[in-house]
Amino acid sequence: MRFICDDNLGKLARCLRILGFDTSFQEPISDPELLRLAATEKRCLLTRDHHLLDYTHPYGILVLEDDKPLTQLTEVIKSLNLIIEPMLLFQRCSRCNEITAPVDKAQAGNHIFPYILKTQDVIRKCPSCGRHYWKGTHYKRMIRELRQAIPDNALAGPWPEE
Ligand SMILES: [Zn+2]
């Protein structure tokens, strides 16, 4: 399932990307434009705006009640019965939604601290923004937050190690 988050839901969009879902984030545009974009890209629309329920949209509109991103994430997962594949976790750039790819550590050397290169098995890079990802402290914190937000039965396998 693919998603489009409206301009109120930037953090939710990042969380969904980390879970592996193709999720675009839209700066403010008019409702008809937003719906047209969602239909063209075949994305379920996630919003906090109840007015959007006045429209119909072939790929679904989900209005989220809570303003906290992790609670919104729980709402999305439960409402749509999403199943999360542990294999797909942390494969997508949380900033721009592109799938990241493992990099040759020798080539990444100029951009990354030697300590990280020495201690990390896999370093991934976003082909769009060039950001590097590895299983550092940010990763561990995210895993802990996601574990609280995601119901156990929504995960298709065991959680990855921290
Ligand atoms: Zn990126």
Coordinates of C-alpha atoms and ligand atoms in Angstrom, one line a residue:
M1 CA 0.0 0.0 0.0
R2 CA 1.2 3.5 -1.0
F3 CA 0.5 6.7 0.9
I4 CA 0.4 10.4 0.6
C5 CA 0.5 12.5 3.7
D6 CA -0.8 16.0 3.7
D7 CA 1.2 19.0 5.0
N8 CA 0.3 18.3 8.7
L9 CA 1.8 14.8 8.7
G10 CA 5.5 15.1 8.0
K11 CA 6.7 13.0 10.9
L12 CA 4.1 10.3 10.2
A13 CA 5.4 10.2 6.6
R14 CA 8.9 9.6 7.9
C15 CA 7.8 6.8 10.2
L16 CA 5.9 5.1 7.3
R17 CA 9.0 5.3 5.1
I18 CA 11.2 3.8 7.9
L19 CA 8.7 0.9 8.0
G20 CA 9.1 0.4 4.2
F21 CA 6.0 2.1 2.9
D22 CA 6.2 4.2 -0.2
T23 CA 5.0 7.5 1.2
S24 CA 5.0 10.9 -0.3
F25 CA 4.6 14.1 1.6
Q26 CA 2.7 17.1 0.1
E27 CA 3.3 20.7 0.9
P28 CA 0.0 22.7 1.1
I29 CA -2.0 22.6 -2.1
S30 CA -5.8 22.8 -2.7
D31 CA -8.0 19.9 -1.8
P32 CA -8.9 19.1 -5.4
E33 CA -5.2 19.2 -6.4
L34 CA -4.3 16.9 -3.4
L35 CA -6.9 14.4 -4.4
R36 CA -5.9 14.5 -8.0
L37 CA -2.3 13.8 -7.1
A38 CA -3.3 10.9 -4.8
A39 CA -5.4 9.4 -7.5
T40 CA -2.7 9.8 -10.2
E41 CA -0.1 8.1 -8.0
K42 CA -2.5 5.5 -6.6
R43 CA -1.9 6.5 -3.0
C44 CA -4.2 6.3 0.1
L45 CA -4.5 9.8 1.5
L46 CA -3.7 10.4 5.1
T47 CA -4.8 13.7 6.6
R48 CA -6.0 15.4 9.7
D49 CA -8.6 17.4 7.7
H50 CA -12.1 16.1 8.1
H51 CA -13.3 18.3 5.2
L52 CA -11.6 15.8 2.9
L53 CA -14.2 13.2 3.8
D54 CA -16.6 15.3 1.7
Y55 CA -14.8 13.9 -1.3
T56 CA -14.4 10.3 -2.6
H57 CA -11.1 8.9 -3.6
P58 CA -10.5 5.5 -5.2
Y59 CA -7.5 4.7 -3.0
G60 CA -9.1 5.7 0.3
I61 CA -8.9 8.7 2.7
L62 CA -8.0 8.1 6.3
V63 CA -8.6 11.1 8.7
L64 CA -6.3 10.8 11.8
E65 CA -7.7 12.0 15.1
D66 CA -4.5 12.3 17.2
D67 CA -1.8 14.9 16.8
K68 CA 1.1 12.7 18.0
P69 CA 3.0 11.0 15.1
L70 CA 3.5 7.6 16.8
T71 CA -0.2 7.5 17.9
Q72 CA -1.1 8.4 14.3
L73 CA 1.1 5.5 13.1
T74 CA -0.8 3.1 15.4
E75 CA -4.1 4.5 14.0
V76 CA -3.0 3.9 10.4
I77 CA -1.8 0.4 11.1
K78 CA -4.9 -0.7 12.9
S79 CA -7.4 1.0 10.6
L80 CA -5.9 -0.4 7.4
N81 CA -4.7 -3.8 8.9
L82 CA -1.2 -3.1 7.7
I83 CA 1.3 -5.9 7.9
I84 CA 4.9 -4.8 8.4
E85 CA 7.7 -6.8 6.9
P86 CA 10.8 -6.7 9.1
M87 CA 13.0 -7.1 6.0
L88 CA 11.8 -3.8 4.7
L89 CA 12.5 -1.8 7.8
F90 CA 15.1 1.1 7.4
Q91 CA 15.5 0.5 3.7
R92 CA 14.0 3.8 2.6
C93 CA 15.3 7.4 3.0
S94 CA 13.1 9.0 5.7
R95 CA 13.6 12.4 4.1
C96 CA 12.9 11.7 0.5
N97 CA 11.2 8.3 0.2
E98 CA 13.9 6.8 -2.1
I99 CA 15.1 3.2 -1.5
T100 CA 18.6 3.4 -0.1
A101 CA 21.4 1.1 -1.2
P102 CA 24.4 -0.4 0.6
V103 CA 27.6 1.5 -0.2
D104 CA 31.2 0.4 -0.6
K105 CA 32.7 1.4 2.7
A106 CA 36.0 2.4 1.0
Q107 CA 34.1 4.9 -1.1
A108 CA 32.0 6.2 1.8
G109 CA 35.1 6.9 3.8
N110 CA 35.3 10.6 3.1
H111 CA 31.8 11.2 4.4
I112 CA 31.7 9.0 7.5
F113 CA 33.6 9.0 10.7
P114 CA 36.3 6.2 10.9
Y115 CA 34.7 4.9 14.1
I116 CA 31.4 4.3 12.3
L117 CA 33.1 2.6 9.4
K118 CA 35.0 0.3 11.8
T119 CA 31.9 -0.7 13.9
Q120 CA 29.1 -0.9 11.3
D121 CA 28.7 -3.8 8.9
V122 CA 26.4 -2.1 6.5
I123 CA 26.1 1.5 5.6
R124 CA 23.4 2.6 3.2
K125 CA 23.1 5.7 1.1
C126 CA 20.1 7.5 -0.4
P127 CA 20.5 8.0 -4.2
S128 CA 18.5 11.2 -4.1
C129 CA 19.8 13.3 -1.1
G130 CA 23.0 11.4 -0.5
R131 CA 22.4 10.9 3.2
H132 CA 24.1 7.9 4.8
Y133 CA 22.3 5.5 7.1
W134 CA 23.6 3.0 9.7
K135 CA 22.5 1.3 12.8
G136 CA 23.6 3.9 15.3
T137 CA 22.0 5.5 18.3
H138 CA 19.2 7.1 16.1
Y139 CA 18.3 3.6 14.8
K140 CA 18.1 2.2 18.3
R141 CA 15.9 4.9 19.5
M142 CA 13.6 4.6 16.4
I143 CA 13.3 0.8 16.9
R144 CA 12.2 1.4 20.5
E145 CA 9.6 4.0 19.5
L146 CA 8.3 1.9 16.7
R147 CA 8.0 -1.2 18.9
Q148 CA 5.7 0.8 21.2
A149 CA 3.6 2.1 18.3
I150 CA 3.2 -1.1 16.3
P151 CA 0.9 -3.9 17.6
D152 CA 2.7 -7.2 17.8
N153 CA 0.3 -8.9 15.4
A154 CA 1.1 -6.3 12.7
L155 CA 4.6 -7.5 12.3
A156 CA 5.3 -10.4 9.8
G157 CA 8.3 -11.7 11.7
P158 CA 10.5 -10.9 14.7
W159 CA 11.8 -7.4 15.3
P160 CA 15.4 -6.8 14.1
E161 CA 18.0 -6.7 16.8
E162 CA 18.7 -3.2 18.3
Ligands
ZN1 ZN 17.2 10.9 0.7

